[in-house]
C-alpha cells in the first residue's frame, strides 16, 4: 500500500511516522507547502518527497492523509474523492457548514471513504466511558462535564485562521460528547472571554469559553476550554448518572491539585500538550484507517460525524456572538441536508 501524506507539520509528522512503521504500508509520498520540510522528513523516514500536491495524485497512491492547514481540507478532500481515493483528514473538513457540505457531497457522489481525525474516539478513557454509558452502569445519565485546557496558546498568526475556540478546540469535546453518550445536542448557550493577551481580541476570538448544552434526552452538559492553562494540558470528561459517576482523563498526570488535607498531591509531570496526551490514540486512528482502506473494518468516524460536531460549534459561536440560546435546528446541515 502506498499512501500520500499532504502536510508535514506537527501532526503530519506524527502520522507519517506511524504509517512508515506500519507493516501493511509499503511506502509514503510526502509533500508540504514548505518543500524542504517534506524533504527533511522523507529523508529521515526513508520515504519519498514530492514537490507538490499534484504529484501525490499523478505518481499513484492508494490513499491520502490530509494534515494541511484547515483552509485546504475541503478542496483536497474533493480532489481525492474525484480520484477515487480513500481519505483520512484532520478536523475540521472546513470552517463553515456550506464548505463542509460541498466536500461531503463530493465524497458521496464518488462513493469513496472519508475518515475524520477525532482521535479521542481511540483513547482508552473515552472508549471506557462510552462502554460504561451504553452498558447502563451509570443509570440514567443526568450531567456531563467536559473540558479542554491548552497549556500555551497558539501563535498570533494562527488565531485568525483557526476558526475560533469553539471550532478549533472544543469541536473535539462536542464530538466526544455525541460519541460517548449516543445523544444529539438540541440547544446551546455559550459565552467567551477575550481577557488576557491582546492577540485574542485582535483576532475576534475568545481565550476562554464555556457552554451549557442540552441533549435530546434532557441530559445537561457543560463544556469549557481555555488557551492559557499554565498548570498543564488538561482534557477531561466527567459523566454522572443516577447510579454512578466516572471521569475520563483523571490520572497521576492530570494538572490539578487538591486543597483538602488528605487530597492527592499535584502531578509531578503534568501533561504538556495534545501530542503527548493522545499519542497512542493518534497511532490507533491511523492503524484503523489502514484497516478501512484494506476493507477489514467499517469507517469509525465518517465526514457526517465531523459535520455534526461543527454544527454544535457553529451554534456555540452564534450564541457567544448574539448572547442568546441557540437551537441546533437553526444551524443548516442536519439530516435533511445530507439525505434529501
mmCIF file of C-alpha atoms in Angstrom:
data_model
loop_
_atom_site.group_PDB
_atom_site.id
_atom_site.type_symbol
_atom_site.label_atom_id
_atom_site.label_comp_id
_atom_site.label_asym_id
_atom_site.label_seq_id
_atom_site.Cartn_x
_atom_site.Cartn_y
_atom_site.Cartn_z
ATOM 1 C CA UNK A 1 0.000 0.000 0.000
ATOM 2 C CA UNK A 2 1.286 3.449 -0.955
ATOM 3 C CA UNK A 3 -0.089 6.460 0.927
ATOM 4 C CA UNK A 4 0.278 10.148 0.163
ATOM 5 C CA UNK A 5 0.649 12.478 3.155
ATOM 6 C CA UNK A 6 -0.193 16.110 2.385
ATOM 7 C CA UNK A 7 1.200 18.350 5.124
ATOM 8 C CA UNK A 8 4.268 17.588 7.232
ATOM 9 C CA UNK A 9 3.834 19.897 10.202
ATOM 10 C CA UNK A 10 3.447 18.622 13.769
ATOM 11 C CA UNK A 11 0.550 16.229 13.294
ATOM 12 C CA UNK A 12 1.595 15.312 9.746
ATOM 13 C CA UNK A 13 4.974 14.238 11.093
ATOM 14 C CA UNK A 14 3.277 12.107 13.756
ATOM 15 C CA UNK A 15 1.052 10.409 11.173
ATOM 16 C CA UNK A 16 3.909 9.877 8.726
ATOM 17 C CA UNK A 17 5.973 8.200 11.447
ATOM 18 C CA UNK A 18 3.066 5.888 12.300
ATOM 19 C CA UNK A 19 2.404 4.935 8.679
ATOM 20 C CA UNK A 20 6.086 4.472 7.835
ATOM 21 C CA UNK A 21 6.324 1.829 10.583
ATOM 22 C CA UNK A 22 3.087 0.052 9.659
ATOM 23 C CA UNK A 23 3.678 -3.423 8.217
ATOM 24 C CA UNK A 24 0.851 -3.047 5.682
ATOM 25 C CA UNK A 25 2.158 0.260 4.298
ATOM 26 C CA UNK A 26 4.839 -0.231 1.677
ATOM 27 C CA UNK A 27 5.781 3.405 1.074
ATOM 28 C CA UNK A 28 4.804 7.028 1.568
ATOM 29 C CA UNK A 29 4.894 10.106 -0.632
ATOM 30 C CA UNK A 30 5.177 13.289 1.437
ATOM 31 C CA UNK A 31 4.514 16.860 0.380
ATOM 32 C CA UNK A 32 4.161 20.227 2.066
ATOM 33 C CA UNK A 33 3.799 23.896 1.174
ATOM 34 C CA UNK A 34 7.346 24.122 2.513
ATOM 35 C CA UNK A 35 9.081 21.528 0.288
ATOM 36 C CA UNK A 36 12.211 21.477 2.441
ATOM 37 C CA UNK A 37 10.171 20.308 5.417
ATOM 38 C CA UNK A 38 8.712 17.380 3.459
ATOM 39 C CA UNK A 39 12.167 16.573 2.074
ATOM 40 C CA UNK A 40 13.737 16.506 5.530
ATOM 41 C CA UNK A 41 11.029 14.225 6.943
ATOM 42 C CA UNK A 42 11.176 11.923 3.921
ATOM 43 C CA UNK A 43 14.942 11.617 4.295
ATOM 44 C CA UNK A 44 14.597 10.796 7.983
ATOM 45 C CA UNK A 45 11.962 8.114 7.352
ATOM 46 C CA UNK A 46 13.449 6.681 4.167
ATOM 47 C CA UNK A 47 10.389 7.735 2.165
ATOM 48 C CA UNK A 48 9.803 9.879 -0.945
ATOM 49 C CA UNK A 49 9.167 13.631 -1.019
ATOM 50 C CA UNK A 50 7.064 15.175 -3.798
ATOM 51 C CA UNK A 51 7.479 18.781 -4.955
ATOM 52 C CA UNK A 52 3.748 19.497 -4.715
ATOM 53 C CA UNK A 53 0.219 18.168 -4.289
ATOM 54 C CA UNK A 54 -0.195 17.364 -7.994
ATOM 55 C CA UNK A 55 2.430 14.650 -7.736
ATOM 56 C CA UNK A 56 0.525 12.927 -4.926
ATOM 57 C CA UNK A 57 -2.226 12.228 -7.437
ATOM 58 C CA UNK A 58 -0.140 11.648 -10.579
ATOM 59 C CA UNK A 59 2.555 9.419 -9.082
ATOM 60 C CA UNK A 60 -0.059 6.919 -7.913
ATOM 61 C CA UNK A 61 -1.192 6.285 -4.330
ATOM 62 C CA UNK A 62 -3.770 4.015 -2.741
ATOM 63 C CA UNK A 63 -4.962 6.528 -0.135
ATOM 64 C CA UNK A 64 -4.381 10.095 1.047
ATOM 65 C CA UNK A 65 -3.803 11.552 4.516
ATOM 66 C CA UNK A 66 -4.547 15.290 4.772
ATOM 67 C CA UNK A 67 -2.816 17.232 7.552
ATOM 68 C CA UNK A 68 -2.552 20.656 5.936
ATOM 69 C CA UNK A 69 -3.969 23.927 7.220
ATOM 70 C CA UNK A 70 -7.755 23.829 7.528
ATOM 71 C CA UNK A 71 -8.309 26.173 4.586
ATOM 72 C CA UNK A 72 -7.077 23.453 2.197
ATOM 73 C CA UNK A 73 -9.006 20.483 3.616
ATOM 74 C CA UNK A 74 -12.246 20.697 1.631
ATOM 75 C CA UNK A 75 -10.575 21.170 -1.757
ATOM 76 C CA UNK A 76 -8.180 18.287 -1.138
ATOM 77 C CA UNK A 77 -10.975 16.005 0.047
ATOM 78 C CA UNK A 78 -12.882 16.760 -3.138
ATOM 79 C CA UNK A 79 -9.836 16.159 -5.315
ATOM 80 C CA UNK A 80 -9.155 12.815 -3.653
ATOM 81 C CA UNK A 81 -12.801 11.803 -3.994
ATOM 82 C CA UNK A 82 -12.771 12.623 -7.718
ATOM 83 C CA UNK A 83 -9.632 10.482 -7.981
ATOM 84 C CA UNK A 84 -11.425 7.572 -6.299
ATOM 85 C CA UNK A 85 -9.092 7.605 -3.285
ATOM 86 C CA UNK A 86 -9.947 6.961 0.379
ATOM 87 C CA UNK A 87 -9.007 9.878 2.621
ATOM 88 C CA UNK A 88 -8.038 10.423 6.226
ATOM 89 C CA UNK A 89 -8.372 14.112 7.145
ATOM 90 C CA UNK A 90 -7.663 16.010 10.311
ATOM 91 C CA UNK A 91 -10.602 18.003 11.665
ATOM 92 C CA UNK A 92 -12.398 20.024 10.504
ATOM 93 C CA UNK A 93 -13.490 19.456 6.922
ATOM 94 C CA UNK A 94 -13.975 23.215 6.575
ATOM 95 C CA UNK A 95 -14.539 26.190 8.857
ATOM 96 C CA UNK A 96 -18.141 26.594 7.750
ATOM 97 C CA UNK A 97 -21.131 24.377 7.092
ATOM 98 C CA UNK A 98 -21.513 25.121 3.330
ATOM 99 C CA UNK A 99 -17.884 24.172 2.657
ATOM 100 C CA UNK A 100 -18.310 21.021 4.702
ATOM 101 C CA UNK A 101 -21.487 20.018 2.868
ATOM 102 C CA UNK A 102 -19.827 20.559 -0.512
ATOM 103 C CA UNK A 103 -16.933 18.272 0.386
ATOM 104 C CA UNK A 104 -19.304 15.627 1.751
ATOM 105 C CA UNK A 105 -21.339 15.790 -1.439
ATOM 106 C CA UNK A 106 -18.214 15.060 -3.485
ATOM 107 C CA UNK A 107 -17.371 12.052 -1.288
ATOM 108 C CA UNK A 108 -20.945 10.801 -1.538
ATOM 109 C CA UNK A 109 -21.034 11.201 -5.317
ATOM 110 C CA UNK A 110 -17.720 9.367 -5.720
ATOM 111 C CA UNK A 111 -18.634 6.603 -3.290
ATOM 112 C CA UNK A 112 -15.263 6.923 -1.564
ATOM 113 C CA UNK A 113 -14.203 6.846 2.093
ATOM 114 C CA UNK A 114 -13.563 9.876 4.286
ATOM 115 C CA UNK A 115 -12.326 9.143 7.813
ATOM 116 C CA UNK A 116 -12.014 12.129 10.153
ATOM 117 C CA UNK A 117 -9.313 12.641 12.757
ATOM 118 C CA UNK A 118 -11.191 12.732 16.045
ATOM 119 C CA UNK A 119 -8.554 10.825 17.995
ATOM 120 C CA UNK A 120 -10.402 10.817 21.323
ATOM 121 C CA UNK A 121 -12.576 8.037 19.921
ATOM 122 C CA UNK A 122 -9.443 5.851 20.138
ATOM 123 C CA UNK A 123 -8.390 6.864 23.656
ATOM 124 C CA UNK A 124 -8.951 4.136 26.308
ATOM 125 C CA UNK A 125 -10.520 6.624 28.717
ATOM 126 C CA UNK A 126 -13.162 7.780 26.260
ATOM 127 C CA UNK A 127 -13.853 4.277 24.958
ATOM 128 C CA UNK A 128 -14.267 3.121 28.570
ATOM 129 C CA UNK A 129 -16.709 5.945 29.251
ATOM 130 C CA UNK A 130 -18.739 5.062 26.166
ATOM 131 C CA UNK A 131 -18.936 1.433 27.291
ATOM 132 C CA UNK A 132 -19.989 2.481 30.801
ATOM 133 C CA UNK A 133 -22.796 4.682 29.482
ATOM 134 C CA UNK A 134 -24.018 2.149 26.927
ATOM 135 C CA UNK A 135 -23.941 -0.747 29.431
ATOM 136 C CA UNK A 136 -26.237 1.069 31.857
ATOM 137 C CA UNK A 137 -23.608 1.140 34.608
ATOM 138 C CA UNK A 138 -24.315 4.820 35.334
ATOM 139 C CA UNK A 139 -28.081 4.502 35.217
ATOM 140 C CA UNK A 140 -29.896 7.448 33.687
ATOM 141 C CA UNK A 141 -27.242 9.969 32.705
ATOM 142 C CA UNK A 142 -28.104 13.423 34.033
ATOM 143 C CA UNK A 143 -24.917 15.530 33.855
ATOM 144 C CA UNK A 144 -21.757 15.633 31.718
ATOM 145 C CA UNK A 145 -18.840 17.982 32.329
ATOM 146 C CA UNK A 146 -16.129 18.263 29.680
ATOM 147 C CA UNK A 147 -13.096 20.487 29.348
ATOM 148 C CA UNK A 148 -10.045 21.144 27.205
ATOM 149 C CA UNK A 149 -7.337 23.427 28.574
ATOM 150 C CA UNK A 150 -4.240 24.138 26.499
ATOM 151 C CA UNK A 151 -1.074 24.914 28.393
ATOM 152 C CA UNK A 152 0.156 27.548 25.945
ATOM 153 C CA UNK A 153 -1.730 29.494 23.274
ATOM 154 C CA UNK A 154 -1.156 29.127 19.536
ATOM 155 C CA UNK A 155 0.777 31.765 17.627
ATOM 156 C CA UNK A 156 -0.886 35.122 16.883
ATOM 157 C CA UNK A 157 -0.658 34.292 13.159
ATOM 158 C CA UNK A 158 -2.659 31.084 13.631
ATOM 159 C CA UNK A 159 -5.567 32.547 15.600
ATOM 160 C CA UNK A 160 -7.333 34.342 12.710
ATOM 161 C CA UNK A 161 -7.112 31.124 10.648
ATOM 162 C CA UNK A 162 -8.274 28.757 13.377
ATOM 163 C CA UNK A 163 -12.000 29.393 13.214
ATOM 164 C CA UNK A 164 -12.075 30.346 16.888
ATOM 165 C CA UNK A 165 -12.033 28.486 20.165
ATOM 166 C CA UNK A 166 -15.328 26.631 19.657
ATOM 167 C CA UNK A 167 -14.495 25.375 16.145
ATOM 168 C CA UNK A 168 -10.794 24.740 16.694
ATOM 169 C CA UNK A 169 -10.570 23.372 20.248
ATOM 170 C CA UNK A 170 -13.973 22.478 21.642
ATOM 171 C CA UNK A 171 -15.040 20.656 18.476
ATOM 172 C CA UNK A 172 -13.201 17.635 19.934
ATOM 173 C CA UNK A 173 -15.334 17.837 23.082
ATOM 174 C CA UNK A 174 -18.507 18.157 21.014
ATOM 175 C CA UNK A 175 -17.609 15.044 19.025
ATOM 176 C CA UNK A 176 -16.670 13.117 22.170
ATOM 177 C CA UNK A 177 -19.921 14.168 23.868
ATOM 178 C CA UNK A 178 -22.010 12.822 20.989
ATOM 179 C CA UNK A 179 -19.922 9.664 20.625
ATOM 180 C CA UNK A 180 -19.769 8.742 24.323
ATOM 181 C CA UNK A 181 -23.424 9.450 25.141
ATOM 182 C CA UNK A 182 -25.001 8.431 21.833
ATOM 183 C CA UNK A 183 -27.209 11.537 22.056
ATOM 184 C CA UNK A 184 -27.582 14.681 19.956
ATOM 185 C CA UNK A 185 -27.292 18.284 21.129
ATOM 186 C CA UNK A 186 -30.574 20.192 20.749
ATOM 187 C CA UNK A 187 -29.624 23.635 22.057
ATOM 188 C CA UNK A 188 -26.680 25.591 23.453
ATOM 189 C CA UNK A 189 -25.920 28.712 25.435
ATOM 190 C CA UNK A 190 -22.299 29.824 25.152
ATOM 191 C CA UNK A 191 -20.078 32.647 26.345
ATOM 192 C CA UNK A 192 -16.473 33.611 25.738
ATOM 193 C CA UNK A 193 -13.884 35.867 27.317
ATOM 194 C CA UNK A 194 -11.057 37.604 25.481
ATOM 195 C CA UNK A 195 -9.376 38.706 28.713
ATOM 196 C CA UNK A 196 -5.655 38.107 28.570
ATOM 197 C CA UNK A 197 -3.215 38.731 25.711
ATOM 198 C CA UNK A 198 -4.366 41.295 23.138
ATOM 199 C CA UNK A 199 -3.964 38.804 20.286
ATOM 200 C CA UNK A 200 -7.308 37.180 21.162
ATOM 201 C CA UNK A 201 -9.178 40.476 20.942
ATOM 202 C CA UNK A 202 -7.369 41.349 17.715
ATOM 203 C CA UNK A 203 -8.426 38.017 16.195
ATOM 204 C CA UNK A 204 -12.012 38.351 17.411
ATOM 205 C CA UNK A 205 -11.542 35.112 19.323
ATOM 206 C CA UNK A 206 -12.051 34.014 22.912
ATOM 207 C CA UNK A 207 -9.186 32.941 25.155
ATOM 208 C CA UNK A 208 -11.667 31.104 27.382
ATOM 209 C CA UNK A 209 -15.071 29.721 26.513
ATOM 210 C CA UNK A 210 -17.932 27.930 28.227
ATOM 211 C CA UNK A 211 -21.220 26.449 27.063
ATOM 212 C CA UNK A 212 -24.256 24.714 28.509
ATOM 213 C CA UNK A 213 -25.656 22.109 26.120
ATOM 214 C CA UNK A 214 -28.959 20.249 26.353
ATOM 215 C CA UNK A 215 -29.021 16.761 24.868
ATOM 216 C CA UNK A 216 -32.060 15.209 23.227
ATOM 217 C CA UNK A 217 -32.840 13.066 26.285
ATOM 218 C CA UNK A 218 -32.672 16.002 28.709
ATOM 219 C CA UNK A 219 -29.100 15.378 29.886
ATOM 220 C CA UNK A 220 -27.249 18.628 30.618
ATOM 221 C CA UNK A 221 -23.630 19.100 29.618
ATOM 222 C CA UNK A 222 -21.165 21.846 30.434
ATOM 223 C CA UNK A 223 -18.150 22.295 28.180
ATOM 224 C CA UNK A 224 -15.253 24.665 28.841
ATOM 225 C CA UNK A 225 -11.946 25.488 27.204
ATOM 226 C CA UNK A 226 -9.046 27.867 27.599
ATOM 227 C CA UNK A 227 -5.879 28.607 25.646
ATOM 228 C CA UNK A 228 -3.926 29.709 28.742
ATOM 229 C CA UNK A 229 -3.655 26.983 31.396
ATOM 230 C CA UNK A 230 -0.204 27.202 32.930
ATOM 231 C CA UNK A 231 -0.693 24.157 35.179
ATOM 232 C CA UNK A 232 -0.503 21.850 32.162
ATOM 233 C CA UNK A 233 -2.547 20.334 29.358
ATOM 234 C CA UNK A 234 -5.864 19.212 30.806
ATOM 235 C CA UNK A 235 -8.541 17.233 28.947
ATOM 236 C CA UNK A 236 -11.267 15.554 30.990
ATOM 237 C CA UNK A 237 -14.847 14.380 30.866
ATOM 238 C CA UNK A 238 -16.998 13.573 33.889
ATOM 239 C CA UNK A 239 -20.246 11.674 33.488
ATOM 240 C CA UNK A 240 -22.769 11.493 36.336
ATOM 241 C CA UNK A 241 -25.768 9.204 36.383
ATOM 242 C CA UNK A 242 -28.336 8.131 38.926
ATOM 243 C CA UNK A 243 -26.276 5.030 39.806
ATOM 244 C CA UNK A 244 -22.625 6.008 39.417
ATOM 245 C CA UNK A 245 -20.142 8.659 38.289
ATOM 246 C CA UNK A 246 -16.957 8.280 36.235
ATOM 247 C CA UNK A 247 -14.165 10.505 34.929
ATOM 248 C CA UNK A 248 -12.013 10.426 31.801
ATOM 249 C CA UNK A 249 -8.525 11.938 31.984
ATOM 250 C CA UNK A 250 -8.084 11.701 35.746
ATOM 251 C CA UNK A 251 -4.669 10.184 36.489
ATOM 252 C CA UNK A 252 -1.313 10.960 38.076
ATOM 253 C CA UNK A 253 -0.514 13.439 35.291
ATOM 254 C CA UNK A 254 -3.715 15.475 35.480
ATOM 255 C CA UNK A 255 -2.636 19.083 36.198
ATOM 256 C CA UNK A 256 -4.825 19.727 39.210
ATOM 257 C CA UNK A 257 -4.073 19.949 42.930
ATOM 258 C CA UNK A 258 -6.426 19.381 45.851
ATOM 259 C CA UNK A 259 -6.697 21.822 48.761
ATOM 260 C CA UNK A 260 -8.003 19.084 51.045
ATOM 261 C CA UNK A 261 -5.553 17.913 53.729
ATOM 262 C CA UNK A 262 -5.878 14.307 52.610
ATOM 263 C CA UNK A 263 -6.290 15.037 48.902
ATOM 264 C CA UNK A 264 -3.894 13.755 46.234
ATOM 265 C CA UNK A 265 -0.747 15.792 45.553
ATOM 266 C CA UNK A 266 -0.157 17.836 42.429
ATOM 267 C CA UNK A 267 1.155 15.901 39.424
ATOM 268 C CA UNK A 268 4.946 15.615 39.265
ATOM 269 C CA UNK A 269 4.901 15.531 35.446
ATOM 270 C CA UNK A 270 1.674 17.112 34.167
ATOM 271 C CA UNK A 271 0.731 16.619 30.531
ATOM 272 C CA UNK A 272 2.394 19.226 28.312
ATOM 273 C CA UNK A 273 0.249 19.002 25.167
ATOM 274 C CA UNK A 274 -2.079 17.033 22.935
ATOM 275 C CA UNK A 275 0.619 15.059 21.118
ATOM 276 C CA UNK A 276 1.899 13.672 24.410
ATOM 277 C CA UNK A 277 -1.514 13.065 25.991
ATOM 278 C CA UNK A 278 -3.078 11.423 22.943
ATOM 279 C CA UNK A 279 -0.032 9.835 21.285
ATOM 280 C CA UNK A 280 -1.378 6.250 21.387
ATOM 281 C CA UNK A 281 -4.799 7.413 20.170
ATOM 282 C CA UNK A 282 -3.267 9.180 17.159
ATOM 283 C CA UNK A 283 -1.449 5.982 16.269
ATOM 284 C CA UNK A 284 -4.581 3.865 16.712
ATOM 285 C CA UNK A 285 -6.708 6.035 14.419
ATOM 286 C CA UNK A 286 -4.145 5.769 11.591
ATOM 287 C CA UNK A 287 -3.925 1.996 12.052
ATOM 288 C CA UNK A 288 -7.723 1.924 11.825
ATOM 289 C CA UNK A 289 -7.541 3.915 8.581
ATOM 290 C CA UNK A 290 -5.189 1.342 7.070
ATOM 291 C CA UNK A 291 -7.706 -1.362 8.002
ATOM 292 C CA UNK A 292 -10.511 0.678 6.415
ATOM 293 C CA UNK A 293 -8.525 1.062 3.187
ATOM 294 C CA UNK A 294 -7.875 -2.693 3.162
ATOM 295 C CA UNK A 295 -11.581 -3.398 3.635
ATOM 296 C CA UNK A 296 -11.036 -5.014 7.034
ATOM 297 C CA UNK A 297 -13.310 -2.750 9.106
ATOM 298 C CA UNK A 298 -16.016 -0.118 8.632
ATOM 299 C CA UNK A 299 -15.201 3.577 8.800
ATOM 300 C CA UNK A 300 -15.052 4.500 12.525
ATOM 301 C CA UNK A 301 -15.657 8.245 12.018
ATOM 302 C CA UNK A 302 -17.003 9.471 8.706
ATOM 303 C CA UNK A 303 -17.471 13.023 7.492
ATOM 304 C CA UNK A 304 -21.057 13.260 8.699
ATOM 305 C CA UNK A 305 -19.789 12.945 12.279
ATOM 306 C CA UNK A 306 -17.473 15.912 11.669
ATOM 307 C CA UNK A 307 -20.383 17.912 10.261
ATOM 308 C CA UNK A 308 -22.485 17.390 13.369
ATOM 309 C CA UNK A 309 -19.645 18.416 15.692
ATOM 310 C CA UNK A 310 -19.134 21.529 13.554
ATOM 311 C CA UNK A 311 -22.838 22.384 13.772
ATOM 312 C CA UNK A 312 -22.576 22.374 17.567
ATOM 313 C CA UNK A 313 -19.515 24.627 17.353
ATOM 314 C CA UNK A 314 -21.357 26.952 14.953
ATOM 315 C CA UNK A 315 -24.300 27.153 17.357
ATOM 316 C CA UNK A 316 -21.953 28.000 20.232
ATOM 317 C CA UNK A 317 -20.212 30.710 18.218
ATOM 318 C CA UNK A 318 -23.576 32.224 17.249
ATOM 319 C CA UNK A 319 -24.691 32.082 20.888
ATOM 320 C CA UNK A 320 -21.482 33.765 22.048
ATOM 321 C CA UNK A 321 -21.818 36.498 19.453
ATOM 322 C CA UNK A 322 -25.527 37.206 19.951
ATOM 323 C CA UNK A 323 -25.672 36.433 23.681
ATOM 324 C CA UNK A 324 -28.657 34.111 23.417
ATOM 325 C CA UNK A 325 -29.634 30.458 23.445
ATOM 326 C CA UNK A 326 -29.362 28.815 20.026
ATOM 327 C CA UNK A 327 -31.216 25.711 18.891
ATOM 328 C CA UNK A 328 -29.290 23.313 16.651
ATOM 329 C CA UNK A 329 -32.262 23.449 14.292
ATOM 330 C CA UNK A 330 -31.126 26.998 13.431
ATOM 331 C CA UNK A 331 -27.850 25.657 12.007
ATOM 332 C CA UNK A 332 -28.032 24.174 8.487
ATOM 333 C CA UNK A 333 -26.610 20.748 7.788
ATOM 334 C CA UNK A 334 -28.958 18.486 9.721
ATOM 335 C CA UNK A 335 -30.089 15.094 8.465
ATOM 336 C CA UNK A 336 -32.343 16.728 5.894
ATOM 337 C CA UNK A 337 -29.317 18.327 4.207
ATOM 338 C CA UNK A 338 -27.467 15.013 3.958
ATOM 339 C CA UNK A 339 -30.245 12.716 2.845
ATOM 340 C CA UNK A 340 -32.570 14.882 0.774
#
